[in-house]
Tab-separated table of C-alpha atoms in Angstrom:
chain	number	residue	atom	x	y	z
A	1	MET	CA	-10.500	-26.025	6.524
A	2	LYS	CA	-11.970	-23.600	9.186
A	3	GLU	CA	-9.230	-23.935	11.551
A	4	TRP	CA	-6.791	-23.300	8.771
A	5	GLY	CA	-8.436	-20.399	7.951
A	6	SER	CA	-8.860	-18.938	11.683
A	7	MET	CA	-5.065	-19.638	12.095
A	8	ILE	CA	-4.128	-17.903	8.717
A	9	THR	CA	-6.225	-14.888	9.525
A	10	ARG	CA	-4.487	-14.519	12.687
A	11	ILE	CA	-1.167	-14.732	11.434
A	12	LEU	CA	-2.116	-12.157	8.860
A	13	GLU	CA	-3.436	-9.782	11.228
A	14	VAL	CA	-0.423	-10.034	13.586
A	15	LEU	CA	2.074	-9.618	10.516
A	16	HIS	CA	0.058	-6.356	9.476
A	17	TRP	CA	0.105	-5.061	12.901
A	18	LEU	CA	3.919	-5.392	12.940
A	19	ALA	CA	4.044	-3.700	9.527
A	20	VAL	CA	2.370	-0.900	11.073
A	21	ALA	CA	5.029	-0.706	13.977
A	22	ALA	CA	7.414	-0.750	11.202
A	23	GLY	CA	5.865	1.889	9.583
A	24	VAL	CA	5.562	4.047	12.562
A	25	ILE	CA	9.444	3.760	13.035
A	26	ILE	CA	10.294	4.863	9.470
A	27	LEU	CA	7.654	7.941	10.005
A	28	LEU	CA	9.802	8.732	13.160
A	29	LEU	CA	12.947	8.252	11.275
A	30	THR	CA	11.929	10.664	8.473
A	31	VAL	CA	10.576	13.242	10.598
A	32	PHE	CA	13.505	13.353	13.039
A	33	SER	CA	16.232	13.187	10.312
A	34	ASP	CA	16.873	15.674	7.457
A	35	SER	CA	16.742	14.108	3.748
A	36	ALA	CA	20.249	14.077	3.295
A	37	ASN	CA	20.604	11.233	6.468
A	38	ILE	CA	18.225	9.135	4.293
A	39	ASP	CA	21.234	7.783	2.233
A	40	GLY	CA	22.499	4.636	3.401
A	41	THR	CA	19.796	3.495	5.483
A	42	VAL	CA	16.452	1.161	4.467
A	43	LEU	CA	14.915	4.226	3.909
A	44	GLU	CA	16.504	4.662	0.920
A	45	LYS	CA	15.640	1.173	-0.283
A	46	ILE	CA	12.002	2.149	0.129
A	47	TYR	CA	11.977	5.922	-1.027
A	48	LYS	CA	14.418	6.028	-3.715
A	49	THR	CA	11.652	5.346	-6.375
A	50	GLY	CA	11.305	5.596	-10.177
A	51	VAL	CA	14.145	5.173	-12.437
A	52	VAL	CA	17.337	5.398	-10.562
A	53	TYR	CA	20.876	5.102	-11.946
A	54	ASP	CA	23.032	2.642	-10.208
A	55	GLU	CA	26.267	4.002	-10.072
A	56	VAL	CA	28.121	1.040	-8.946
A	57	ASN	CA	26.950	-1.161	-11.627
A	58	GLN	CA	26.300	1.570	-13.989
A	59	ARG	CA	22.898	0.764	-15.078
A	60	TYR	CA	19.377	2.071	-14.581
A	61	VAL	CA	17.200	0.439	-12.071
A	62	THR	CA	13.423	0.896	-11.863
A	63	ASN	CA	12.521	0.592	-7.947
A	64	ASP	CA	8.595	0.383	-7.417
A	65	VAL	CA	7.062	0.441	-3.873
A	66	SER	CA	3.195	-0.327	-3.678
A	67	VAL	CA	1.193	-0.866	-0.443
A	68	TYR	CA	-2.425	-2.109	-1.438
A	69	GLY	CA	-2.772	0.011	-4.541
A	70	LEU	CA	-0.811	3.256	-2.958
A	71	ASP	CA	2.341	3.480	-5.436
A	72	ILE	CA	5.317	5.608	-4.070
A	73	VAL	CA	6.634	7.462	-6.838
A	74	GLY	CA	8.535	10.602	-7.190
A	75	THR	CA	9.922	10.947	-3.796
A	76	TYR	CA	13.441	10.888	-4.768
A	77	GLU	CA	14.921	13.096	-7.657
A	78	PRO	CA	18.353	12.413	-8.874
A	79	GLU	CA	20.690	15.122	-9.612
A	80	LYS	CA	22.548	15.053	-12.807
A	81	THR	CA	25.106	17.355	-14.846
A	82	ILE	CA	24.917	17.175	-18.764
A	83	SER	CA	28.105	17.753	-20.876
A	84	SER	CA	28.216	17.839	-24.423
A	85	THR	CA	31.486	17.902	-26.825
A	86	VAL	CA	31.693	17.990	-30.256
A	87	SER	CA	34.084	16.490	-32.509
A	88	GLU	CA	35.002	16.889	-36.196
A	89	ASN	CA	35.757	14.495	-38.897
A	90	PHE	CA	38.467	16.250	-40.892
A	91	GLU	CA	38.198	13.765	-43.710
A	92	THR	CA	34.382	14.125	-44.318
A	93	GLY	CA	33.951	17.306	-42.642
A	94	GLU	CA	31.144	16.100	-40.406
A	95	HIS	CA	30.495	17.228	-36.986
A	96	TYR	CA	29.668	14.732	-33.941
A	97	SER	CA	28.019	15.782	-30.778
A	98	ASN	CA	28.545	13.454	-27.831
A	99	VAL	CA	26.264	14.338	-24.925
A	100	LYS	CA	27.335	12.687	-21.439
A	101	VAL	CA	25.189	12.608	-18.234
A	102	GLU	CA	26.591	12.040	-15.011
A	103	TYR	CA	24.646	11.591	-11.813
A	104	CYS	CA	25.775	12.878	-8.509
A	105	GLY	CA	23.428	11.635	-5.816
A	106	GLY	CA	20.043	13.196	-5.458
A	107	ARG	CA	17.349	14.780	-2.884
A	108	TYR	CA	14.295	13.403	-1.063
A	109	ASN	CA	11.045	15.056	-0.931
A	110	THR	CA	10.643	14.256	2.759
A	111	ALA	CA	7.263	16.179	3.004
A	112	ALA	CA	5.901	13.755	0.297
A	113	ILE	CA	7.550	10.722	2.032
A	114	ILE	CA	5.685	11.514	5.447
A	115	VAL	CA	2.198	11.625	3.778
A	116	TYR	CA	2.970	8.619	1.561
A	117	THR	CA	4.459	6.910	4.686
A	118	ILE	CA	1.321	7.904	6.606
A	119	GLY	CA	-0.874	6.807	4.089
A	120	CYS	CA	0.682	3.349	4.195
A	121	ILE	CA	0.442	3.065	7.948
A	122	ILE	CA	-3.401	3.744	7.703
A	123	ASN	CA	-3.801	1.471	5.025
A	124	LEU	CA	-1.840	-1.461	7.003
A	125	THR	CA	-4.155	-0.828	10.171
A	126	LEU	CA	-7.410	-0.854	8.351
A	127	MET	CA	-6.213	-4.527	6.663
A	128	ALA	CA	-5.008	-5.374	10.375
A	129	LEU	CA	-8.472	-4.808	11.106
A	130	VAL	CA	-9.868	-6.605	8.004
A	131	PHE	CA	-8.234	-9.714	8.919
A	132	SER	CA	-9.414	-9.499	12.651
A	133	ASN	CA	-12.944	-8.990	11.581
A	134	ILE	CA	-12.816	-12.113	9.198
A	135	HIS	CA	-10.905	-14.185	12.183
A	136	SER	CA	-13.581	-13.327	14.575
A	137	VAL	CA	-16.358	-14.503	11.755
A	138	ILE	CA	-14.569	-17.836	11.429
A	139	LYS	CA	-14.036	-18.263	15.213
A	140	ARG	CA	-17.625	-17.511	15.850
A	141	SER	CA	-18.717	-20.047	13.105
A	142	LEU	CA	-16.589	-22.597	14.668
A	143	LYS	CA	-17.802	-22.247	18.098
A	144	GLU	CA	-21.754	-21.918	17.098
A	145	GLY	CA	-22.073	-23.640	13.839
A	146	GLU	CA	-23.434	-22.247	10.568
A	147	ARG	CA	-26.469	-20.273	12.047
A	148	PHE	CA	-26.763	-16.489	11.257
A	149	ASN	CA	-26.535	-14.185	13.778
A	150	LYS	CA	-26.103	-10.223	14.216
A	151	GLU	CA	-22.394	-10.159	15.274
A	152	GLN	CA	-21.313	-12.029	12.047
A	153	ALA	CA	-23.332	-9.781	10.123
A	154	SER	CA	-21.768	-6.660	11.642
A	155	ALA	CA	-18.229	-8.210	11.401
A	156	LEU	CA	-18.486	-8.277	7.844
A	157	ARG	CA	-20.292	-5.006	7.349
A	158	ASN	CA	-17.249	-3.386	9.013
A	159	THR	CA	-14.920	-5.433	7.036
A	160	GLY	CA	-16.363	-4.167	3.819
A	161	ILE	CA	-16.059	-0.632	5.160
A	162	PHE	CA	-12.729	-1.079	6.271
A	163	LEU	CA	-11.951	-2.136	2.433
A	164	LEU	CA	-13.446	0.954	1.191
A	165	GLU	CA	-11.493	3.210	3.502
A	166	VAL	CA	-8.460	1.650	2.105
A	167	VAL	CA	-9.525	2.691	-1.330
A	168	GLY	CA	-10.484	6.142	-0.085
A	169	VAL	CA	-6.967	6.605	1.739
A	170	THR	CA	-5.008	5.292	-1.482
A	171	PHE	CA	-6.849	7.896	-3.370
A	172	ILE	CA	-6.432	10.932	-1.203
A	173	THR	CA	-2.859	10.015	-0.256
A	174	SER	CA	-1.813	9.673	-3.796
A	175	ILE	CA	-3.561	13.144	-4.848
A	176	ILE	CA	-1.988	14.835	-1.931
A	177	ALA	CA	1.660	13.162	-2.246
A	178	GLY	CA	1.589	13.893	-6.009
A	179	GLY	CA	0.944	17.183	-5.816
A	180	MET	CA	3.886	17.505	-3.716
A	181	THR	CA	6.274	15.730	-5.788
A	182	GLY	CA	4.752	17.491	-9.200
A	183	LYS	CA	4.334	13.849	-10.248
A	184	MET	CA	0.492	13.011	-10.114
A	185	ASN	CA	-0.357	9.466	-9.952
A	186	ILE	CA	-3.992	9.035	-9.036
A	187	ASN	CA	-4.175	5.470	-7.243
A	188	ILE	CA	-7.601	3.556	-7.339
A	189	ASN	CA	-7.567	-0.004	-6.172
A	190	ILE	CA	-10.473	-1.326	-8.172
A	191	ILE	CA	-10.053	-4.986	-7.025
A	192	ILE	CA	-10.291	-3.816	-3.192
A	193	LEU	CA	-13.294	-1.528	-3.941
A	194	ALA	CA	-15.247	-4.416	-5.617
A	195	ILE	CA	-14.351	-6.871	-2.496
A	196	GLY	CA	-15.443	-4.299	-0.178
A	197	LEU	CA	-18.523	-3.609	-1.808
A	198	PHE	CA	-19.141	-7.730	-2.079
A	199	VAL	CA	-18.370	-7.992	1.619
A	200	ILE	CA	-20.961	-5.230	2.430
A	201	CYS	CA	-23.697	-7.137	0.303
A	202	LEU	CA	-22.961	-10.258	2.015
A	203	SER	CA	-23.370	-8.724	5.153
A	204	GLU	CA	-26.857	-7.883	4.251
A	205	TYR	CA	-27.516	-11.491	3.441
A	206	PHE	CA	-26.381	-12.558	6.728
A	207	ASP	CA	-28.350	-9.856	8.431
A	208	TYR	CA	-31.432	-11.076	6.435
A	209	GLY	CA	-30.891	-14.744	7.615
A	210	ASN	CA	-30.717	-13.645	11.103
A	211	LYS	CA	-34.076	-11.565	10.790
A	212	LEU	CA	-35.747	-14.823	9.259
A	213	GLU	CA	-34.188	-17.095	12.091
A	214	GLU	CA	-35.764	-14.634	14.563
A	215	LYS	CA	-39.120	-14.742	12.978
A	216	VAL	CA	-38.878	-18.669	12.787
A	217	SER	CA	-38.217	-19.007	16.322
A	218	GLU	CA	-40.887	-16.560	17.621
A	219	GLN	CA	-43.443	-18.600	15.727
A	220	THR	CA	-42.296	-22.043	17.101
């Protein structure tokens, strides 16, 4: 079971580092291109968020993107024209109004996109470090058995801190980017927060167990 856990955590770590690399590429593409060039690229699929009108299929599509609780919202503002016509029923004398909404493209908030991308890159980096630490704990357990040691306690403590940092980055990024788009959507990932606190408490248990083992070894 531990062997599987070691392999899975290593795979997840590698996948997150690949995602970090992809995020850096997306950031560079966004910085070195104007907002108009985002159309027709993979960036359009990521950042055309919210309720968007699909002109081809003539329907509204909701596109939501979230990275560990960081919801990307409001980076795309569709441009539309509203026209109204009034018709009259000459038999009854009633008037009818017909409102027609036509979408003609849209614009991207490049500054908010950059902030969101940086936040996502940081979160993915922290999660890569989380899986790296978990892998090291499992690998050390396979090598040294079930005994407590300082390295395991330290790795678990750092893992908990990284998870809390993910919550902090998500919260700060959502406030900054929300202020730029005018669509404030404050994100706090309660699940990751709870797991982070639990892992930190677990690290204290490992540290306490290590101290007990040291006292026992000194007395024998």
